[in-house]
Coordinates of C-alpha atoms in Angstrom, one line a residue:
Chain S
X14 CA -15.5 42.6 18.6
X15 CA -12.6 43.3 20.9
X16 CA -12.5 39.6 21.7
X17 CA -11.3 38.8 18.2
X18 CA -8.7 41.6 17.9
X19 CA -5.9 39.2 18.6
X20 CA -7.0 36.8 15.9
X21 CA -7.5 39.7 13.4
X22 CA -4.0 41.0 14.1
X23 CA -2.6 37.6 13.7
X24 CA -4.4 37.1 10.4
X25 CA -3.1 40.4 9.1
X26 CA 0.5 39.6 10.1
X27 CA 0.3 36.0 8.6
X28 CA -1.4 37.2 5.4
X29 CA 1.5 39.6 4.6
X30 CA 4.2 37.2 5.7
X31 CA 4.9 35.8 2.2
X32 CA 5.5 39.3 0.9
X33 CA 7.9 40.0 3.8
X34 CA 9.7 36.8 3.0
X35 CA 10.7 38.4 -0.3
X36 CA 9.9 35.4 -2.4
X37 CA 12.6 33.2 -0.7
X38 CA 11.3 29.6 -1.2
X39 CA 13.2 28.5 1.9
X40 CA 11.6 30.9 4.3
X41 CA 8.2 30.4 2.7
X42 CA 8.5 26.7 3.3
X43 CA 9.5 27.3 6.9
X44 CA 6.5 29.7 7.4
X45 CA 4.2 27.0 5.9
X46 CA 5.6 24.4 8.2
X47 CA 5.1 26.7 11.1
X48 CA 1.4 27.1 10.0
X49 CA 1.1 23.3 10.0
X50 CA 2.5 23.0 13.5
X51 CA 0.2 25.8 14.7
X52 CA -2.9 24.0 13.4
X53 CA -1.7 20.7 15.0
X54 CA -1.0 22.5 18.3
X55 CA -4.5 24.1 18.3
X56 CA -5.9 20.6 18.0
X57 CA -3.7 19.2 20.7
X58 CA -4.7 22.1 23.0
X59 CA -8.3 20.9 22.6
X60 CA -7.4 17.3 23.3
X61 CA -4.8 17.6 26.0
X62 CA -5.1 21.2 27.3
X63 CA -8.8 21.3 27.7
X64 CA -9.9 17.8 28.3
X65 CA -6.7 16.3 29.7
X66 CA -6.5 13.4 27.3
X67 CA -2.8 12.6 26.7
X68 CA -2.8 11.5 23.1
X69 CA 0.7 10.3 22.2
X70 CA -0.4 9.4 18.7
X71 CA -0.7 12.8 17.0
X72 CA 1.6 11.6 14.3
X73 CA -0.5 8.5 13.7
X74 CA -3.7 10.5 13.5
X75 CA -2.3 13.0 11.1
X76 CA -0.5 10.2 9.3
X77 CA -3.6 8.0 9.0
X78 CA -5.5 10.9 7.3
X79 CA -2.5 11.6 5.1
X80 CA -1.9 8.0 4.1
X81 CA -5.6 7.2 3.6
X82 CA -6.0 10.3 1.4
X83 CA -2.9 9.5 -0.7
X84 CA -3.3 5.8 -1.0
X85 CA -7.0 6.0 -2.0
X86 CA -6.1 8.7 -4.6
X87 CA -3.4 6.5 -6.1
X88 CA -5.1 3.1 -5.8
X89 CA -8.7 4.1 -6.8
X90 CA -7.7 7.1 -8.9
X91 CA -10.0 9.3 -6.9
X92 CA -9.7 13.0 -6.6
X93 CA -8.1 14.3 -3.4
X94 CA -11.3 16.3 -3.0
X95 CA -12.9 13.0 -2.2
X96 CA -10.1 11.2 -0.4
X97 CA -9.0 14.0 2.0
X98 CA -12.5 14.1 3.7
X99 CA -12.3 10.3 4.0
X100 CA -8.9 10.6 5.6
X101 CA -10.1 13.3 8.0
X102 CA -13.1 11.2 8.9
X103 CA -10.9 8.2 9.6
X104 CA -8.7 10.3 11.9
X105 CA -11.7 11.8 13.7
X106 CA -13.2 8.4 14.1
X107 CA -10.0 7.0 15.6
X108 CA -9.6 9.9 17.9
X109 CA -13.2 9.6 19.1
X110 CA -12.8 5.9 19.6
X111 CA -9.7 6.2 21.8
X112 CA -11.4 8.9 23.8
X113 CA -14.6 6.9 24.2
X114 CA -12.8 3.6 25.1
X115 CA -10.6 5.4 27.6
X116 CA -13.5 7.0 29.4
X117 CA -15.4 3.7 29.3
X118 CA -12.5 1.8 30.8
X119 CA -11.6 4.6 33.2
X120 CA -8.1 4.8 32.0
X121 CA -6.0 7.5 33.6
X122 CA -3.8 10.0 31.8
X123 CA -0.9 7.5 31.8
X124 CA -2.7 4.5 30.5
X125 CA -4.3 6.5 27.7
X126 CA -0.8 7.7 27.0
X127 CA 0.5 4.1 26.7
X128 CA -2.5 2.9 24.6
X129 CA -2.1 5.8 22.2
X130 CA 1.7 5.4 22.1
X131 CA 1.1 1.7 21.2
X132 CA -1.2 2.9 18.4
X133 CA 1.4 5.3 17.2
X134 CA 3.9 2.4 16.9
X135 CA 1.3 0.1 15.3
X136 CA 0.7 2.8 12.7
X137 CA 4.4 3.1 12.0
X138 CA 4.8 -0.7 11.6
X139 CA 1.6 -0.9 9.4
X140 CA 3.0 1.7 7.1
X141 CA 6.3 -0.2 6.9
X142 CA 4.6 -3.6 6.6
X143 CA 1.9 -2.7 4.0
X144 CA 4.6 -2.2 1.4
X145 CA 2.4 -2.8 -1.6
X146 CA 0.2 0.2 -0.7
X147 CA 2.6 2.5 1.1
X148 CA 5.9 1.7 -0.5
X149 CA 7.5 1.2 2.9
X150 CA 10.3 3.4 4.1
X151 CA 10.7 5.1 0.8
X152 CA 7.2 6.6 0.7
X153 CA 4.9 7.7 -2.0
X154 CA 5.2 10.7 -4.3
X155 CA 2.2 12.9 -4.0
X156 CA 2.9 15.4 -6.7
X157 CA 0.5 15.4 -9.6
X158 CA -2.3 13.6 -7.8
X159 CA -4.8 16.4 -8.4
X160 CA -3.9 19.1 -5.9
X161 CA -2.1 21.7 -8.1
X162 CA -3.0 24.4 -5.7
X163 CA -0.9 22.9 -2.9
X164 CA 2.1 22.4 -5.3
X165 CA 2.6 26.2 -5.7
X166 CA 4.5 27.5 -2.7
X167 CA 2.6 30.8 -2.1
X168 CA -0.8 29.2 -2.8
X169 CA 0.1 26.4 -0.5
X170 CA 1.0 28.9 2.3
X171 CA -2.5 30.5 2.0
X172 CA -4.2 27.1 2.0
X173 CA -2.6 26.3 5.3
X174 CA -3.3 29.8 6.6
X175 CA -7.0 29.1 5.8
X176 CA -6.8 25.7 7.6
X177 CA -5.3 27.4 10.7
X178 CA -7.9 30.1 10.7
X179 CA -10.6 27.5 10.3
X180 CA -9.2 25.6 13.2
X181 CA -9.0 28.7 15.3
X182 CA -12.6 29.6 14.4
X183 CA -13.8 26.1 15.4
X184 CA -11.9 26.5 18.6
X185 CA -13.4 29.9 19.2
X186 CA -16.9 28.6 18.5
X187 CA -16.5 25.6 20.8
X188 CA -15.1 27.7 23.6
X189 CA -17.7 30.4 23.3
X190 CA -20.6 28.0 23.4
X191 CA -21.9 25.7 26.1
X192 CA -19.1 23.2 25.4
X193 CA -16.5 25.7 26.4
X194 CA -18.1 26.0 29.8
X195 CA -18.1 22.2 30.0
X196 CA -14.4 22.0 29.0
X197 CA -13.4 24.5 31.7
X198 CA -15.4 22.6 34.3
X199 CA -14.1 19.2 33.5
X200 CA -10.5 20.4 33.2
X201 CA -10.8 21.7 36.8
X202 CA -12.4 18.6 38.3
X203 CA -14.0 15.8 36.3
X204 CA -16.0 14.3 39.1
X205 CA -17.5 17.7 40.1
X206 CA -18.4 18.4 36.5
X207 CA -20.1 15.0 36.1
X208 CA -22.0 15.7 39.3
X209 CA -23.2 19.0 38.1
X210 CA -24.8 17.4 35.2
X211 CA -22.2 17.8 32.5
X212 CA -21.9 14.9 30.1
X213 CA -18.2 14.4 30.6
X214 CA -17.9 11.5 28.3
X215 CA -19.7 13.3 25.5
X216 CA -17.5 16.4 25.8
X217 CA -14.3 14.5 26.0
X218 CA -15.2 12.5 22.9
X219 CA -16.3 15.7 21.2
X220 CA -12.9 17.4 21.9
X221 CA -11.0 14.3 20.8
X222 CA -13.0 14.0 17.6
X223 CA -12.7 17.7 16.6
X224 CA -9.1 17.8 17.6
X225 CA -8.3 14.6 15.6
X226 CA -10.2 16.0 12.6
X227 CA -8.1 19.1 12.6
X228 CA -5.0 17.0 13.0
X229 CA -6.1 14.8 10.1
X230 CA -7.1 17.7 7.8
X231 CA -3.7 19.4 8.3
X232 CA -1.9 16.1 8.0
X233 CA -3.7 15.1 4.7
X234 CA -3.1 18.4 3.1
X235 CA 0.5 18.4 4.3
X236 CA 1.0 15.0 2.6
X237 CA 0.0 16.6 -0.7
X238 CA 1.9 19.8 -0.1
X239 CA 5.1 18.0 0.9
X240 CA 5.4 16.2 -2.4
X241 CA 6.2 12.9 -0.7
X242 CA 4.6 11.0 2.2
X243 CA 6.8 8.6 4.1
X244 CA 6.9 7.3 7.7
X245 CA 9.5 9.9 8.6
X246 CA 7.1 12.7 7.6
X247 CA 4.7 11.5 10.4
X248 CA 7.2 10.3 13.0
X249 CA 6.7 10.5 16.7
X250 CA 9.7 12.8 17.2
X251 CA 8.7 14.9 14.2
X252 CA 5.1 15.5 15.2
X253 CA 4.2 14.7 18.8
X254 CA 7.2 16.1 20.5
X255 CA 7.3 19.5 18.7
X256 CA 3.6 19.9 19.2
X257 CA 3.9 19.1 22.9
X258 CA 6.7 21.5 23.3
X259 CA 4.9 24.2 21.3
X260 CA 1.8 23.9 23.4
X261 CA 3.8 24.1 26.7
X262 CA 5.8 27.1 25.3
X263 CA 2.7 29.0 24.2
X264 CA 0.5 28.2 27.1
X265 CA -2.1 25.5 27.5
X266 CA -5.8 26.4 27.4
X267 CA -5.2 29.7 25.7
X268 CA -6.4 30.7 22.3
X269 CA -3.2 32.2 21.0
X270 CA -0.8 30.0 23.0
X271 CA -0.6 27.2 20.3
X272 CA 0.2 29.8 17.6
X273 CA 2.8 31.7 19.6
X274 CA 4.3 28.4 20.9
X275 CA 4.6 27.0 17.4
X276 CA 6.3 30.2 16.2
X277 CA 8.7 30.1 19.2
X278 CA 9.4 26.5 18.5
X279 CA 10.1 27.1 14.8
X280 CA 12.6 29.9 15.8
X281 CA 14.4 27.5 18.2
X282 CA 14.5 24.8 15.6
X283 CA 16.0 27.2 13.1
X284 CA 18.6 28.3 15.7
X285 CA 19.8 24.7 16.4
X286 CA 19.7 23.6 12.7
X287 CA 23.4 24.4 12.1
X288 CA 24.3 21.8 14.8
X289 CA 22.7 19.0 13.0
X290 CA 21.8 16.0 15.1
X291 CA 21.6 18.1 18.3
X292 CA 17.9 18.9 17.8
X293 CA 16.8 15.7 19.7
X294 CA 19.0 16.8 22.7
X295 CA 17.4 20.3 22.6
X296 CA 13.9 18.8 22.5
X297 CA 14.8 16.9 25.7
X298 CA 16.1 19.9 27.5
X299 CA 13.1 22.0 26.4
X300 CA 10.6 19.4 27.6
X301 CA 12.3 19.2 31.0
X302 CA 12.8 22.9 31.5
X303 CA 9.4 23.9 30.3
X304 CA 7.6 21.3 32.3
X305 CA 9.4 22.1 35.6
X306 CA 9.7 25.9 35.4
X307 CA 7.5 27.4 32.7
X308 CA 4.3 25.5 32.9
X309 CA 2.1 28.6 32.3
X310 CA 3.5 29.3 28.9
X311 CA 4.1 32.5 27.0
X312 CA 0.5 33.8 26.7
X313 CA -0.3 34.3 30.4
X314 CA 3.1 35.9 30.9
X315 CA 2.7 38.2 27.9
X316 CA -0.9 39.1 29.0
X317 CA 0.4 40.0 32.5
X318 CA 3.2 42.1 31.0
X319 CA 0.9 44.0 28.7
X320 CA -1.5 44.6 31.5
X321 CA 1.3 46.0 33.7
X322 CA 2.4 48.1 30.8
X323 CA -1.1 49.6 30.4
X324 CA -1.4 50.0 34.1
X325 CA -4.6 48.0 34.3
X326 CA -5.5 44.5 35.3
X327 CA -5.6 42.0 32.5
X328 CA -9.0 40.9 31.5
X329 CA -9.9 37.8 33.5
X330 CA -10.2 35.5 30.6
X331 CA -6.7 36.4 29.3
X332 CA -4.9 36.0 32.6
X333 CA -6.6 33.0 33.9
X334 CA -3.6 31.0 35.1
X335 CA -3.2 28.0 33.0
X336 CA -2.9 25.8 36.0
X337 CA -1.9 22.4 34.8
X338 CA -3.5 19.3 36.1
Chain J
X152 CA 9.7 -25.8 16.7
X153 CA 11.6 -26.4 20.0
X154 CA 14.4 -24.2 18.7
X155 CA 11.9 -21.3 18.2
X156 CA 10.5 -21.9 21.7
X157 CA 14.0 -21.8 23.2
X158 CA 14.8 -18.7 21.2
X159 CA 11.6 -17.1 22.5
X160 CA 12.5 -17.9 26.1
X161 CA 16.0 -16.5 25.7
X162 CA 14.5 -13.3 24.2
X163 CA 11.8 -13.2 26.8
X164 CA 14.3 -13.3 29.7
X165 CA 16.0 -10.3 28.2
X166 CA 12.7 -8.5 27.9
X167 CA 11.9 -9.3 31.5
X168 CA 15.2 -7.9 32.6
X169 CA 14.4 -4.6 30.9
X170 CA 10.8 -4.6 32.1
X171 CA 11.4 -5.4 35.7
X172 CA 13.1 -2.1 36.3
X173 CA 10.1 -0.3 34.8
X174 CA 7.9 -2.3 37.2
X175 CA 10.0 -1.5 40.2
X176 CA 10.3 2.2 39.5
X177 CA 6.5 2.4 38.8
X178 CA 5.6 0.4 41.9
X179 CA 7.9 2.2 44.2
X180 CA 8.3 5.7 42.7
X181 CA 5.0 6.1 41.0
X182 CA 6.8 7.2 37.9
X183 CA 6.6 5.5 34.5
X184 CA 10.2 5.6 33.4
X185 CA 10.4 6.4 29.7
X186 CA 14.2 6.6 29.8
X187 CA 14.7 3.0 30.9
X188 CA 16.1 1.7 27.6
X189 CA 18.5 4.6 27.7
X190 CA 19.9 3.3 31.0
X191 CA 20.5 0.0 29.2
X192 CA 22.3 1.7 26.3
X193 CA 24.3 4.0 28.6
X194 CA 25.5 0.9 30.5
X195 CA 26.4 -0.8 27.3
X196 CA 28.3 2.2 26.0
X197 CA 30.2 2.6 29.2
X198 CA 31.2 -1.1 29.0
X199 CA 32.3 -0.7 25.5
X200 CA 34.4 2.4 26.4
X201 CA 36.0 0.4 29.3
X202 CA 36.8 -2.4 26.8
X203 CA 38.5 0.1 24.5
X204 CA 40.8 1.0 27.5
X205 CA 42.0 -2.6 27.5
X206 CA 40.0 -3.8 30.6
X207 CA 39.0 -7.4 30.6
X208 CA 35.4 -8.1 29.3
X209 CA 34.1 -9.2 32.6
X210 CA 35.3 -6.2 34.5
X211 CA 34.2 -3.9 31.7
X212 CA 30.7 -5.4 31.8
X213 CA 30.6 -4.9 35.6
X214 CA 31.8 -1.3 35.1
X215 CA 29.1 -0.7 32.5
X216 CA 26.4 -2.1 34.9
X217 CA 27.7 0.1 37.7
X218 CA 27.7 3.2 35.4
X219 CA 24.1 2.6 34.6
X220 CA 23.4 2.4 38.3
X221 CA 25.2 5.7 38.9
X222 CA 23.2 7.3 36.1
X223 CA 20.0 6.0 37.8
X224 CA 21.2 7.5 41.1
X225 CA 21.9 10.9 39.6
X226 CA 18.5 10.9 37.8
X227 CA 16.6 10.0 40.9
X228 CA 18.4 12.6 43.0
X229 CA 18.1 15.5 40.6
X230 CA 15.8 15.2 37.7
X231 CA 13.0 13.4 39.4
X232 CA 12.8 15.7 42.4
X233 CA 10.1 18.0 41.0
X234 CA 7.9 14.9 40.2
X235 CA 8.3 13.4 43.7
X236 CA 6.8 16.6 45.2
X237 CA 3.5 15.5 43.8
X238 CA 1.4 12.4 44.3
X239 CA -0.8 10.2 42.2
X240 CA -1.7 11.2 38.6
X241 CA 0.1 14.6 38.7
X242 CA 3.4 12.8 39.6
X243 CA 2.9 10.2 36.9
X244 CA 2.3 12.9 34.2
X245 CA 5.3 15.0 35.3
X246 CA 7.5 11.9 35.7
X247 CA 6.4 10.7 32.2
X248 CA 7.4 14.0 30.6
X249 CA 10.6 14.4 32.6
X250 CA 11.8 10.9 31.7
X251 CA 10.8 11.3 28.1
X252 CA 12.8 14.5 28.0
X253 CA 15.8 12.8 29.7
X254 CA 15.6 10.0 27.1
X255 CA 15.9 12.5 24.3
X256 CA 18.9 14.1 26.1
X257 CA 20.6 10.7 26.4
X258 CA 19.8 9.7 22.8
X259 CA 21.0 13.1 21.5
X260 CA 24.2 13.0 23.5
X261 CA 25.1 9.4 22.5
X262 CA 24.3 9.9 18.8
X263 CA 26.4 13.1 18.9
X264 CA 29.4 11.8 20.9
X265 CA 29.4 8.2 19.7
X266 CA 27.8 7.9 16.3
X267 CA 28.1 4.4 14.8
X268 CA 29.3 3.0 18.1
X269 CA 28.5 -0.5 19.1
X270 CA 29.3 -3.0 21.8
X271 CA 29.9 -6.6 20.8
X272 CA 31.4 -9.5 22.8
X273 CA 32.7 -12.6 21.1
X274 CA 32.7 -15.8 23.0
X275 CA 35.4 -18.5 22.3
X276 CA 32.8 -21.3 21.6
X277 CA 30.0 -20.1 19.3
X278 CA 27.7 -23.1 19.4
X279 CA 26.7 -25.7 22.1
X280 CA 24.3 -28.6 22.0
X281 CA 21.5 -28.5 24.5
X282 CA 19.1 -31.4 24.5
X283 CA 20.1 -32.1 20.9
X284 CA 19.5 -28.6 19.7
X285 CA 22.4 -26.5 18.7
X286 CA 22.2 -23.3 20.7
X287 CA 24.4 -20.2 20.6
X288 CA 26.7 -20.1 23.6
X289 CA 26.0 -16.3 23.7
X290 CA 22.2 -17.0 24.2
X291 CA 22.9 -19.5 26.9
X292 CA 25.3 -17.1 28.7
X293 CA 22.8 -14.2 28.4
X294 CA 20.0 -16.4 29.8
X295 CA 22.1 -17.6 32.6
X296 CA 23.0 -14.1 33.5
X297 CA 19.3 -13.1 33.4
X298 CA 18.3 -16.0 35.6
X299 CA 21.0 -15.3 38.1
X300 CA 20.0 -11.6 38.2
X301 CA 16.4 -12.5 38.8
X302 CA 17.3 -15.1 41.5
X303 CA 19.3 -12.4 43.2
X304 CA 16.4 -9.9 43.0
X305 CA 13.9 -12.3 44.4
X306 CA 16.3 -13.4 47.2
X307 CA 16.8 -9.7 48.0
X308 CA 13.1 -8.9 48.0
X309 CA 12.0 -12.0 50.0
X310 CA 14.9 -12.5 52.5
X311 CA 16.3 -9.2 53.5
X312 CA 14.7 -6.5 55.7
X313 CA 15.4 -3.9 53.1
X314 CA 13.7 -6.0 50.4
X315 CA 10.7 -6.5 52.6
X316 CA 10.5 -2.7 53.2
X317 CA 10.6 -2.2 49.5
X318 CA 7.7 -4.6 49.0
X319 CA 5.8 -2.8 51.7
X320 CA 6.2 0.5 49.9
X321 CA 4.9 -1.1 46.7
X322 CA 1.9 -2.3 48.6
X323 CA 1.2 1.0 50.3
X324 CA 3.5 4.0 50.4
X325 CA 1.7 5.9 53.2
X326 CA 1.3 2.7 55.3
X327 CA 5.0 2.0 54.9
X328 CA 5.9 5.5 55.9
X329 CA 3.8 5.1 59.1
X330 CA 5.8 2.1 60.0
X331 CA 9.0 4.1 59.9
X332 CA 10.2 3.3 56.4
X333 CA 11.8 6.3 54.5
X334 CA 10.3 6.0 51.0
X335 CA 12.6 8.5 49.5
X336 CA 15.9 6.7 50.4
X337 CA 14.4 3.3 49.4
X338 CA 13.2 4.8 46.1
X339 CA 16.7 6.0 45.3
X340 CA 18.0 2.5 46.0
X341 CA 15.4 0.9 43.8
X342 CA 15.9 3.4 40.9
X343 CA 19.6 2.6 41.1
X344 CA 19.0 -1.1 41.2
X345 CA 16.5 -0.9 38.3
X346 CA 19.0 1.1 36.2
X347 CA 21.6 -1.6 37.0
X348 CA 19.3 -4.3 35.8
X349 CA 18.7 -2.3 32.6
X350 CA 22.5 -2.1 32.4
X351 CA 22.7 -5.9 32.6
X352 CA 20.2 -6.1 29.7
X353 CA 22.3 -3.7 27.7
X354 CA 25.5 -5.5 28.2
X355 CA 24.0 -8.9 27.4
X356 CA 22.6 -7.4 24.2
X357 CA 26.3 -7.0 23.3
X358 CA 26.6 -10.8 23.8
X359 CA 23.7 -11.6 21.5
X360 CA 24.5 -9.4 18.6
X361 CA 25.6 -5.9 19.1
X362 CA 24.3 -2.9 21.1
X363 CA 24.0 0.4 19.2
X364 CA 23.5 3.8 20.6
X365 CA 20.2 4.2 18.7
X366 CA 18.5 1.2 20.5
X367 CA 17.3 3.1 23.5
X368 CA 13.7 3.9 22.4
X369 CA 13.2 0.4 21.2
X370 CA 14.4 -1.0 24.5
X371 CA 12.1 1.4 26.4
X372 CA 9.1 0.5 24.3
X373 CA 9.7 -3.3 24.6
X374 CA 10.2 -3.0 28.4
X375 CA 7.1 -0.9 28.7
X376 CA 5.0 -3.4 26.8
X377 CA 6.2 -6.3 28.9
X378 CA 5.7 -4.3 32.1
X379 CA 2.1 -3.4 31.0
X380 CA 1.2 -6.9 30.1
X381 CA 2.6 -8.2 33.3
X382 CA 0.8 -5.7 35.4
X383 CA 2.9 -2.6 36.2
X384 CA 3.1 -3.5 39.9
X385 CA 3.8 -7.2 39.9
X386 CA 7.4 -8.4 39.6
X387 CA 6.4 -12.1 39.1
X388 CA 3.9 -11.0 36.5
X389 CA 6.6 -9.0 34.7
X390 CA 8.9 -12.1 34.5
X391 CA 6.1 -14.3 33.2
X392 CA 4.9 -11.7 30.7
X393 CA 8.5 -11.2 29.4
X394 CA 8.9 -14.9 28.7
X395 CA 5.3 -15.1 27.2
X396 CA 5.9 -12.1 24.9
X397 CA 9.3 -13.4 24.0
X398 CA 7.8 -16.7 22.9
X399 CA 4.9 -15.0 21.1
X400 CA 7.4 -12.7 19.3
X401 CA 9.7 -15.6 18.3
X402 CA 6.8 -17.6 16.8
X403 CA 5.3 -14.5 15.1
X404 CA 8.6 -13.4 13.7
X405 CA 9.2 -16.8 12.3
X406 CA 5.8 -17.3 10.7
X407 CA 4.5 -13.9 9.8
X408 CA 7.5 -11.6 9.8
X409 CA 8.9 -8.9 12.0
X410 CA 6.4 -6.1 11.3
X411 CA 3.4 -8.2 12.1
X412 CA 5.1 -9.7 15.1
X413 CA 5.6 -6.2 16.5
X414 CA 2.0 -5.2 15.8
X415 CA 0.9 -8.4 17.6
X416 CA 3.0 -7.4 20.6
X417 CA 1.6 -3.9 20.6
X418 CA -2.0 -5.1 20.2
X419 CA -1.4 -7.5 23.1
X420 CA -0.4 -4.6 25.3
X421 CA -3.3 -2.4 24.2
X422 CA -5.8 -5.2 24.8
X423 CA -4.3 -5.9 28.2
X424 CA -4.7 -2.3 29.3
X425 CA -8.3 -2.3 28.1
X426 CA -9.4 -5.7 29.3
X427 CA -7.2 -6.4 32.4
X428 CA -5.6 -3.2 33.5
X429 CA -4.0 -4.9 36.5
X430 CA -2.0 -7.1 34.2
X431 CA -2.7 -10.2 32.2
X432 CA -1.7 -12.6 35.0
X433 CA -3.0 -10.5 37.9
X434 CA -5.1 -13.3 39.3
X435 CA -2.3 -15.8 39.5
X436 CA 0.4 -13.7 41.2

């Protein structure tokens, strides 16, 4: 049970956060947004951290699920309980497709990056172009579409907390099973993993599909929570870049890294908010500084610090250096 | 019909001008430069600032192009150093993230310091007749500049020793090093040159319509698409792909609208990567 102590502590802290926020809607919304980014970063950790697939279309995957769920709910008058799973399936299918095609064609990290970046732009232009369904730049109002739970701030917070915990549970189950071993092997050396009989293609597609499903679920629910869905909600700079920074901050290939990274990122965002437009500049500086000097992330550093504090060596799993490849 | 074709070629030359720098930096430095459009915008902004000081348009343009080159030089000698320590895929990934970060820094700084800033040149004669078709003088001037720049580049690469050594590094970096060529100095030169060509594209954008500080990401993406379709290592391919995509874009914009045209361009690039990763025209160049 010691293995899950960190998650239990995290759950406890997050469960009492709304009470600590003292009913301030502003801070509650910030906390909910942080939960959304945590779940997205957990997904990206699976896709990029563990299986080295550089998806630069996180916004498009989350947005596909969001738009599919909302547009179907409006056009066909379906309940979100039906449309959200359809949206999630669409995102998971797309993620799996990109992964499969990239393995099939032997695309390296960069070419997969370009293909997914192109998809991200196609998504953006499709949303703008299909005005009769998506209402273009203005977006669609999602309030009153049948998700009253998500329209109440505190309830919304707990829905996203549940999503995050579910994502962490899926992550834990994947990593604790045979697939976790495969992820570790193929992130060290793909060829060797393939030669030792690991189905590299299958596990890469699995990681991409599960990750995209988490991205999609969070994105679709966020579309309903947010009250409005527009291209700017799912923009490249608004989703992909923060998630990439949060993952690097927290530490790739660690269980708690995405969570801590997203919290750290949310704090940084809040600090630069008074300066308005400067956030893009800060993103740039963060990307460069993190990638050149802090590639391990917070979690390994904290694990080592706590081990030194206790005067023992950190457990091997926690201090496994997140060597980046 | 012919007017659209001409328009496409004019646009295409601009696209090639942007893309050739990406091709050169990728071929020589092994880095996919995601801040390339920002070089163009930085050059354009520098030119506009010089114009405000009362310097003649031609000198201001040259100054802007030179500033883009200096920016390229600085980036190569400072920011890219961590990436150059690695080789292959590791260098590509690090270079991609570093240039992406740098592009955000440039965008953020420009939007902060010069919001709603734009560069526009006005030519004395707005329209001219070419083969019976009225053409904007600005388009002709921009195309002429692009053609001259390309001619200069080709002459440099084919005829001078330095150009030949550059081509040898694109072919095989280790081999070139064994022949006594210093890849790092040549790389700095090429990044500087590529940034200057982006600067030319930025300044000529001011001739067409106007160059805004927010256009960096769009330039980068368009350049990237052309470079990918042309095959990221072939300069001839990049030139051809730029003109091809320019024509495709002009016809698509005319018949089906801008959004669909952009989607067609993107799908084109995606399909090229999946079907012919070495570039659409790889066989012919």
